[in-house]
PDB file of C-alpha atoms and ligand atoms in Angstrom:
ATOM      1  CA  MET A   8      30.953  42.978   8.194  1.00 50.00           C
ATOM      2  CA  ARG A   9      32.887  40.351   6.251  1.00 56.00           C
ATOM      3  CA  SER A  10      32.315  37.750   8.947  1.00 59.00           C
ATOM      4  CA  VAL A  11      28.580  38.498   8.946  1.00 56.00           C
ATOM      5  CA  ARG A  12      28.487  37.929   5.198  1.00 61.00           C
ATOM      6  CA  ARG A  13      30.458  34.693   5.578  1.00 64.00           C
ATOM      7  CA  LEU A  14      28.040  33.536   8.265  1.00 55.00           C
ATOM      8  CA  TRP A  15      25.098  34.356   6.000  1.00 53.00           C
ATOM      9  CA  MET A  16      26.659  32.452   3.093  1.00 56.00           C
ATOM     10  CA  THR A  17      27.394  29.430   5.270  1.00 59.00           C
ATOM     11  CA  GLY A  18      23.782  29.441   6.427  1.00 54.00           C
ATOM     12  CA  ALA A  19      22.492  29.707   2.854  1.00 58.00           C
ATOM     13  CA  LEU A  20      24.783  26.858   1.760  1.00 49.00           C
ATOM     14  CA  ALA A  21      23.565  24.672   4.628  1.00 53.00           C
ATOM     15  CA  LEU A  22      19.954  25.362   3.633  1.00 48.00           C
ATOM     16  CA  LEU A  23      20.706  24.521   0.005  1.00 44.00           C
ATOM     17  CA  ILE A  24      22.417  21.227   0.918  1.00 44.00           C
ATOM     18  CA  GLY A  25      19.543  20.395   3.264  1.00 45.00           C
ATOM     19  CA  ALA A  26      17.026  20.979   0.479  1.00 48.00           C
ATOM     20  CA  ILE A  27      18.968  18.787  -1.954  1.00 43.00           C
ATOM     21  CA  VAL A  28      19.319  15.966   0.584  1.00 44.00           C
ATOM     22  CA  ALA A  29      15.603  16.197   1.461  1.00 47.00           C
ATOM     23  CA  SER A  30      14.526  16.117  -2.194  1.00 45.00           C
ATOM     24  CA  THR A  31      16.682  13.098  -3.092  1.00 46.00           C
ATOM     25  CA  ALA A  32      15.544  11.288   0.069  1.00 47.00           C
ATOM     26  CA  GLY A  33      11.935  11.995  -0.929  1.00 44.00           C
ATOM     27  CA  ALA A  34      12.551  10.703  -4.443  1.00 47.00           C
ATOM     28  CA  ALA A  35      14.030   7.477  -3.088  1.00 50.00           C
ATOM     29  CA  ASP A  36      11.109   7.023  -0.687  1.00 90.00           C
ATOM     30  CA  ASP A  37       8.405   7.050  -3.344  1.00 97.00           C
ATOM     31  CA  GLY A  38      10.272   4.574  -5.562  1.00 98.00           C
ATOM     32  CA  LEU A  39       7.865   1.721  -4.914  1.00 98.00           C
ATOM     33  CA  TYR A  40       4.834   3.985  -5.428  1.00 98.00           C
ATOM     34  CA  ARG A  41       6.208   5.013  -8.818  1.00 98.00           C
ATOM     35  CA  ALA A  42       7.183   1.439  -9.724  1.00 98.00           C
ATOM     36  CA  LEU A  43       3.574   0.396  -9.074  1.00 98.00           C
ATOM     37  CA  GLY A  44       2.425   3.028 -11.569  1.00 98.00           C
ATOM     38  CA  GLY A  45       1.438   5.790  -9.139  1.00 98.00           C
ATOM     39  CA  ASP A  46      -2.228   6.451  -8.316  1.00 98.00           C
ATOM     40  CA  ALA A  47      -3.510   5.036 -11.614  1.00 98.00           C
ATOM     41  CA  GLY A  48      -1.395   1.888 -11.429  1.00 98.00           C
ATOM     42  CA  ILE A  49      -2.341   1.228  -7.811  1.00 98.00           C
ATOM     43  CA  ALA A  50      -6.028   1.786  -8.642  1.00 98.00           C
ATOM     44  CA  ARG A  51      -5.853  -0.861 -11.389  1.00 99.00           C
ATOM     45  CA  ILE A  52      -4.079  -3.314  -9.092  1.00 99.00           C
ATOM     46  CA  VAL A  53      -6.556  -2.832  -6.236  1.00 99.00           C
ATOM     47  CA  ASP A  54      -9.564  -3.018  -8.590  1.00 99.00           C
ATOM     48  CA  GLY A  55      -8.195  -6.294  -9.981  1.00 98.00           C
ATOM     49  CA  MET A  56      -7.522  -7.714  -6.534  1.00 99.00           C
ATOM     50  CA  ILE A  57     -10.919  -6.840  -5.063  1.00 99.00           C
ATOM     51  CA  ASP A  58     -12.870  -7.929  -8.167  1.00 98.00           C
ATOM     52  CA  ARG A  59     -11.089 -11.281  -7.949  1.00 98.00           C
ATOM     53  CA  ALA A  60     -11.683 -11.579  -4.197  1.00 99.00           C
ATOM     54  CA  TYR A  61     -15.441 -10.960  -4.628  1.00 98.00           C
ATOM     55  CA  ALA A  62     -15.507 -13.811  -7.172  1.00 98.00           C
ATOM     56  CA  ASP A  63     -13.098 -16.092  -5.283  1.00 98.00           C
ATOM     57  CA  GLU A  64     -15.017 -19.144  -4.005  1.00 98.00           C
ATOM     58  CA  ARG A  65     -12.519 -19.522  -1.145  1.00 98.00           C
ATOM     59  CA  ILE A  66     -13.172 -16.122   0.446  1.00 98.00           C
ATOM     60  CA  LYS A  67     -16.060 -14.343  -1.302  1.00 98.00           C
ATOM     61  CA  GLN A  68     -18.504 -14.908   1.555  1.00 98.00           C
ATOM     62  CA  LYS A  69     -16.298 -12.716   3.759  1.00 98.00           C
ATOM     63  CA  PHE A  70     -17.220  -9.740   1.562  1.00 98.00           C
ATOM     64  CA  ASP A  71     -21.007 -10.195   1.827  1.00 98.00           C
ATOM     65  CA  GLY A  72     -22.674  -6.812   2.338  1.00 98.00           C
ATOM     66  CA  VAL A  73     -19.400  -4.885   1.944  1.00 98.00           C
ATOM     67  CA  ASN A  74     -19.455  -2.007  -0.570  1.00 98.00           C
ATOM     68  CA  PRO A  75     -16.638  -2.796  -3.039  1.00 98.00           C
ATOM     69  CA  LYS A  76     -16.261   0.834  -4.107  1.00 98.00           C
ATOM     70  CA  ALA A  77     -15.551   2.043  -0.575  1.00 98.00           C
ATOM     71  CA  LEU A  78     -13.269  -0.910   0.141  1.00 98.00           C
ATOM     72  CA  LYS A  79     -11.243  -0.298  -3.034  1.00 98.00           C
ATOM     73  CA  GLU A  80     -10.903   3.393  -2.187  1.00 98.00           C
ATOM     74  CA  SER A  81      -9.652   2.580   1.289  1.00 98.00           C
ATOM     75  CA  ILE A  82      -7.121  -0.055   0.138  1.00 98.00           C
ATOM     76  CA  ARG A  83      -5.890   2.239  -2.653  1.00 98.00           C
ATOM     77  CA  LYS A  84      -5.047   4.909  -0.104  1.00 98.00           C
ATOM     78  CA  GLN A  85      -3.418   2.335   2.143  1.00 98.00           C
ATOM     79  CA  PHE A  86      -1.206   0.940  -0.659  1.00 98.00           C
ATOM     80  CA  CYS A  87      -0.380   4.465  -1.856  1.00 98.00           C
ATOM     81  CA  GLN A  88       0.774   5.566   1.597  1.00 98.00           C
ATOM     82  CA  LEU A  89       2.563   2.279   2.280  1.00 98.00           C
ATOM     83  CA  SER A  90       4.555   2.511  -0.965  1.00 98.00           C
ATOM     84  CA  GLY A  91       5.651   6.081  -0.210  1.00 98.00           C
ATOM     85  CA  GLY A  92       3.039   7.917  -2.288  1.00 98.00           C
ATOM     86  CA  PRO A  93       1.372  11.225  -1.415  1.00 98.00           C
ATOM     87  CA  CYS A  94      -1.726   9.757   0.262  1.00 97.00           C
ATOM     88  CA  VAL A  95      -2.989   9.492   3.795  1.00 98.00           C
ATOM     89  CA  TYR A  96      -4.784   6.299   4.802  1.00 98.00           C
ATOM     90  CA  GLU A  97      -7.683   7.295   7.012  1.00 96.00           C
ATOM     91  CA  GLY A  98      -9.316   3.922   7.601  1.00 98.00           C
ATOM     92  CA  GLU A  99      -9.373   1.664  10.640  1.00 98.00           C
ATOM     93  CA  THR A 100      -6.438  -0.366  11.915  1.00 98.00           C
ATOM     94  CA  MET A 101      -6.069  -3.813  10.342  1.00 98.00           C
ATOM     95  CA  ALA A 102      -6.963  -5.431  13.685  1.00 98.00           C
ATOM     96  CA  LYS A 103     -10.180  -3.443  14.082  1.00 98.00           C
ATOM     97  CA  SER A 104     -11.390  -3.782  10.473  1.00 98.00           C
ATOM     98  CA  HIS A 105     -10.870  -7.567  10.304  1.00 98.00           C
ATOM     99  CA  ALA A 106     -11.664  -8.776  13.838  1.00 98.00           C
ATOM    100  CA  HIS A 107     -15.292  -9.728  13.063  1.00 98.00           C
ATOM    101  CA  LEU A 108     -14.283 -11.724   9.961  1.00 98.00           C
ATOM    102  CA  ALA A 109     -12.507 -14.544  11.869  1.00 98.00           C
ATOM    103  CA  LEU A 110      -9.835 -14.915   9.166  1.00 98.00           C
ATOM    104  CA  ASN A 111      -7.336 -17.782   9.036  1.00 98.00           C
ATOM    105  CA  LYS A 112      -4.062 -18.286   7.204  1.00 98.00           C
ATOM    106  CA  ALA A 113      -5.771 -19.818   4.158  1.00 98.00           C
ATOM    107  CA  ASP A 114      -8.053 -16.756   3.812  1.00 98.00           C
ATOM    108  CA  PHE A 115      -5.020 -14.479   4.021  1.00 98.00           C
ATOM    109  CA  ASN A 116      -3.072 -16.491   1.444  1.00 98.00           C
ATOM    110  CA  ALA A 117      -6.078 -16.528  -0.916  1.00 98.00           C
ATOM    111  CA  LEU A 118      -6.291 -12.724  -0.911  1.00 98.00           C
ATOM    112  CA  VAL A 119      -2.523 -12.412  -1.398  1.00 98.00           C
ATOM    113  CA  GLU A 120      -2.857 -14.736  -4.393  1.00 98.00           C
ATOM    114  CA  ASP A 121      -5.632 -12.542  -5.811  1.00 98.00           C
ATOM    115  CA  LEU A 122      -3.317  -9.567  -5.396  1.00 99.00           C
ATOM    116  CA  GLN A 123      -0.479 -11.407  -7.154  1.00 98.00           C
ATOM    117  CA  PHE A 124      -2.759 -12.229 -10.094  1.00 98.00           C
ATOM    118  CA  ALA A 125      -3.837  -8.579 -10.292  1.00 98.00           C
ATOM    119  CA  MET A 126      -0.205  -7.422 -10.328  1.00 98.00           C
ATOM    120  CA  GLU A 127       0.683 -10.017 -12.993  1.00 98.00           C
ATOM    121  CA  GLU A 128      -2.228  -8.740 -15.058  1.00 98.00           C
ATOM    122  CA  GLN A 129      -0.796  -5.212 -14.819  1.00 98.00           C
ATOM    123  CA  ARG A 130       2.665  -6.541 -15.737  1.00 98.00           C
ATOM    124  CA  VAL A 131       4.189  -5.361 -12.466  1.00 98.00           C
ATOM    125  CA  PRO A 132       7.756  -6.722 -12.400  1.00 98.00           C
ATOM    126  CA  PHE A 133       8.275  -9.642 -10.020  1.00 98.00           C
ATOM    127  CA  ALA A 134      10.776  -7.733  -7.829  1.00 98.00           C
ATOM    128  CA  VAL A 135       8.287  -4.866  -7.450  1.00 98.00           C
ATOM    129  CA  GLN A 136       5.491  -7.319  -6.566  1.00 98.00           C
ATOM    130  CA  ASN A 137       7.708  -8.743  -3.841  1.00 98.00           C
ATOM    131  CA  ARG A 138       8.445  -5.329  -2.380  1.00 98.00           C
ATOM    132  CA  LEU A 139       4.726  -4.634  -1.924  1.00 98.00           C
ATOM    133  CA  LEU A 140       4.071  -8.132  -0.566  1.00 98.00           C
ATOM    134  CA  ALA A 141       6.917  -7.719   1.930  1.00 98.00           C
ATOM    135  CA  LEU A 142       5.201  -4.601   3.314  1.00 98.00           C
ATOM    136  CA  LEU A 143       1.861  -6.418   3.619  1.00 98.00           C
ATOM    137  CA  ALA A 144       3.161  -9.683   5.087  1.00 98.00           C
ATOM    138  CA  PRO A 145       3.672  -8.415   8.665  1.00 98.00           C
ATOM    139  CA  MET A 146      -0.013  -7.368   8.736  1.00 98.00           C
ATOM    140  CA  HIS A 147      -0.995 -11.037   9.078  1.00 98.00           C
ATOM    141  CA  ARG A 148      -0.405 -10.676  12.815  1.00 98.00           C
ATOM    142  CA  GLU A 149      -3.304  -8.236  13.056  1.00 98.00           C
ATOM    143  CA  ILE A 150      -5.530  -9.791  10.395  1.00 98.00           C
ATOM    144  CA  ILE A 151      -5.410 -13.538  11.150  1.00 98.00           C
ATOM    145  CA  THR A 152      -7.341 -14.238  14.314  1.00 98.00           C
ATOM    146  CA  ARG A 153      -8.009 -17.980  14.206  1.00 93.00           C
TER     147      ARG A 153
HETATM  148  C1  LIG B  23      -2.510  -7.965   3.779  1.00 77.88           C
HETATM  149  C2  LIG B  23      -3.778  -8.285   3.730  1.00 77.88           C
HETATM  150  C3  LIG B  23      -4.899  -7.306   3.842  1.00 77.88           C
HETATM  151  C4  LIG B  23      -4.897  -5.943   3.735  1.00 77.88           C
HETATM  152  C5  LIG B  23      -3.720  -5.024   3.453  1.00 77.88           C
HETATM  153  C6  LIG B  23      -6.259  -5.495   3.933  1.00 77.88           C
HETATM  154  C7  LIG B  23      -6.657  -4.174   3.901  1.00 77.88           C
HETATM  155  C8  LIG B  23      -7.924  -3.750   4.237  1.00 77.88           C
HETATM  156  C9  LIG B  23      -8.336  -2.376   4.374  1.00 77.88           C
HETATM  157  C10 LIG B  23      -7.446  -1.162   4.170  1.00 77.88           C
HETATM  158  C11 LIG B  23      -9.633  -2.370   4.720  1.00 77.88           C
HETATM  159  C12 LIG B  23     -10.522  -1.122   4.953  1.00 77.88           C
HETATM  160  C13 LIG B  23     -10.510  -0.696   6.396  1.00 77.88           C
HETATM  161  C14 LIG B  23     -11.208   0.644   6.572  1.00 77.88           C
HETATM  162  O1  LIG B  23     -11.539   1.310   5.590  1.00 77.88           O
HETATM  163  O2  LIG B  23     -11.423   1.052   7.717  1.00 77.88           O
HETATM  164  C15 LIG B  23     -10.069  -3.738   4.773  1.00 77.88           C
HETATM  165  C16 LIG B  23     -11.338  -4.148   5.067  1.00 77.88           C
HETATM  166  C17 LIG B  23     -11.801  -5.420   4.806  1.00 77.88           C
HETATM  167  N1  LIG B  23     -11.041  -6.516   4.514  1.00 77.88           N
HETATM  168 FE1  LIG B  23      -9.043  -6.558   4.363  1.00 77.88          FE
HETATM  169  N2  LIG B  23      -7.053  -6.577   4.134  1.00 77.88           N
HETATM  170  C18 LIG B  23      -6.274  -7.709   4.095  1.00 77.88           C
HETATM  171  C19 LIG B  23      -6.682  -8.996   4.256  1.00 77.88           C
HETATM  172  C20 LIG B  23      -7.994  -9.400   4.158  1.00 77.88           C
HETATM  173  C21 LIG B  23      -8.455 -10.762   3.989  1.00 77.88           C
HETATM  174  C22 LIG B  23      -7.544 -11.990   3.966  1.00 77.88           C
HETATM  175  C23 LIG B  23      -9.814 -10.717   3.867  1.00 77.88           C
HETATM  176  C24 LIG B  23     -10.816 -11.824   3.646  1.00 77.88           C
HETATM  177  C25 LIG B  23     -10.532 -12.972   3.094  1.00 77.88           C
HETATM  178  C26 LIG B  23     -10.209  -9.324   4.000  1.00 77.88           C
HETATM  179  C27 LIG B  23     -11.504  -8.857   3.957  1.00 77.88           C
HETATM  180  C28 LIG B  23     -11.869  -7.571   4.275  1.00 77.88           C
HETATM  181  C29 LIG B  23     -13.251  -7.152   4.423  1.00 77.88           C
HETATM  182  C30 LIG B  23     -14.497  -8.015   4.237  1.00 77.88           C
HETATM  183  C31 LIG B  23     -13.204  -5.796   4.776  1.00 77.88           C
HETATM  184  C32 LIG B  23     -14.406  -4.870   5.062  1.00 77.88           C
HETATM  185  C33 LIG B  23     -14.799  -5.000   6.497  1.00 77.88           C
HETATM  186  C34 LIG B  23     -16.069  -4.226   6.777  1.00 77.88           C
HETATM  187  O3  LIG B  23     -16.221  -3.110   6.275  1.00 77.88           O
HETATM  188  O4  LIG B  23     -16.895  -4.758   7.521  1.00 77.88           O
HETATM  189  N3  LIG B  23      -9.079  -8.559   4.165  1.00 77.88           N
HETATM  190  N4  LIG B  23      -9.010  -4.546   4.478  1.00 77.88           N
END
């Protein structure tokens, strides 16, 4: 009887420790999402970036005929998921959604610059900006096709 109780208590303790570890791991994972200001902060950043891109002489023609509202919504979800937030990005792969645009390195850098301006505008700390940019940088392999 005593050994059954001990077994039960050991199991309960293991569950408790597991829950604590899982909750602290989760908290660490969404650090960037929170540093960006959560859903509202990310929405402001993405709005700023896309508004700039649509007015950016270097790349604005790439956005001809593209609904900015839908694009913003999609990128918001992508950034939210990427930074560890509670969202699920449901859009296309980066390769599929950019293939027809024939983007080069200069186009990519122009959009990154627009994003940096938007983050500056929202007073996102430099180190936080760099953490988001570091997650986006590897995407150039899928996005740049010429
Ligand atoms: C790291 C860089 C980039 C990221 C993270 C990114 C992200 C995205 C996302 C999430 C979508 C929506 C896909 C979907 O909903 O299925 C999208 C579409 C699009 N992106 Fe990008 N993008 C990047 C670079 C660029 C660049 C450099 C340009 C142009 C200069 C660009 C122009 C577009 C356009 C025009 C669309 C809409 C395509 C369409 O609906 O026909 N993107 N991008």
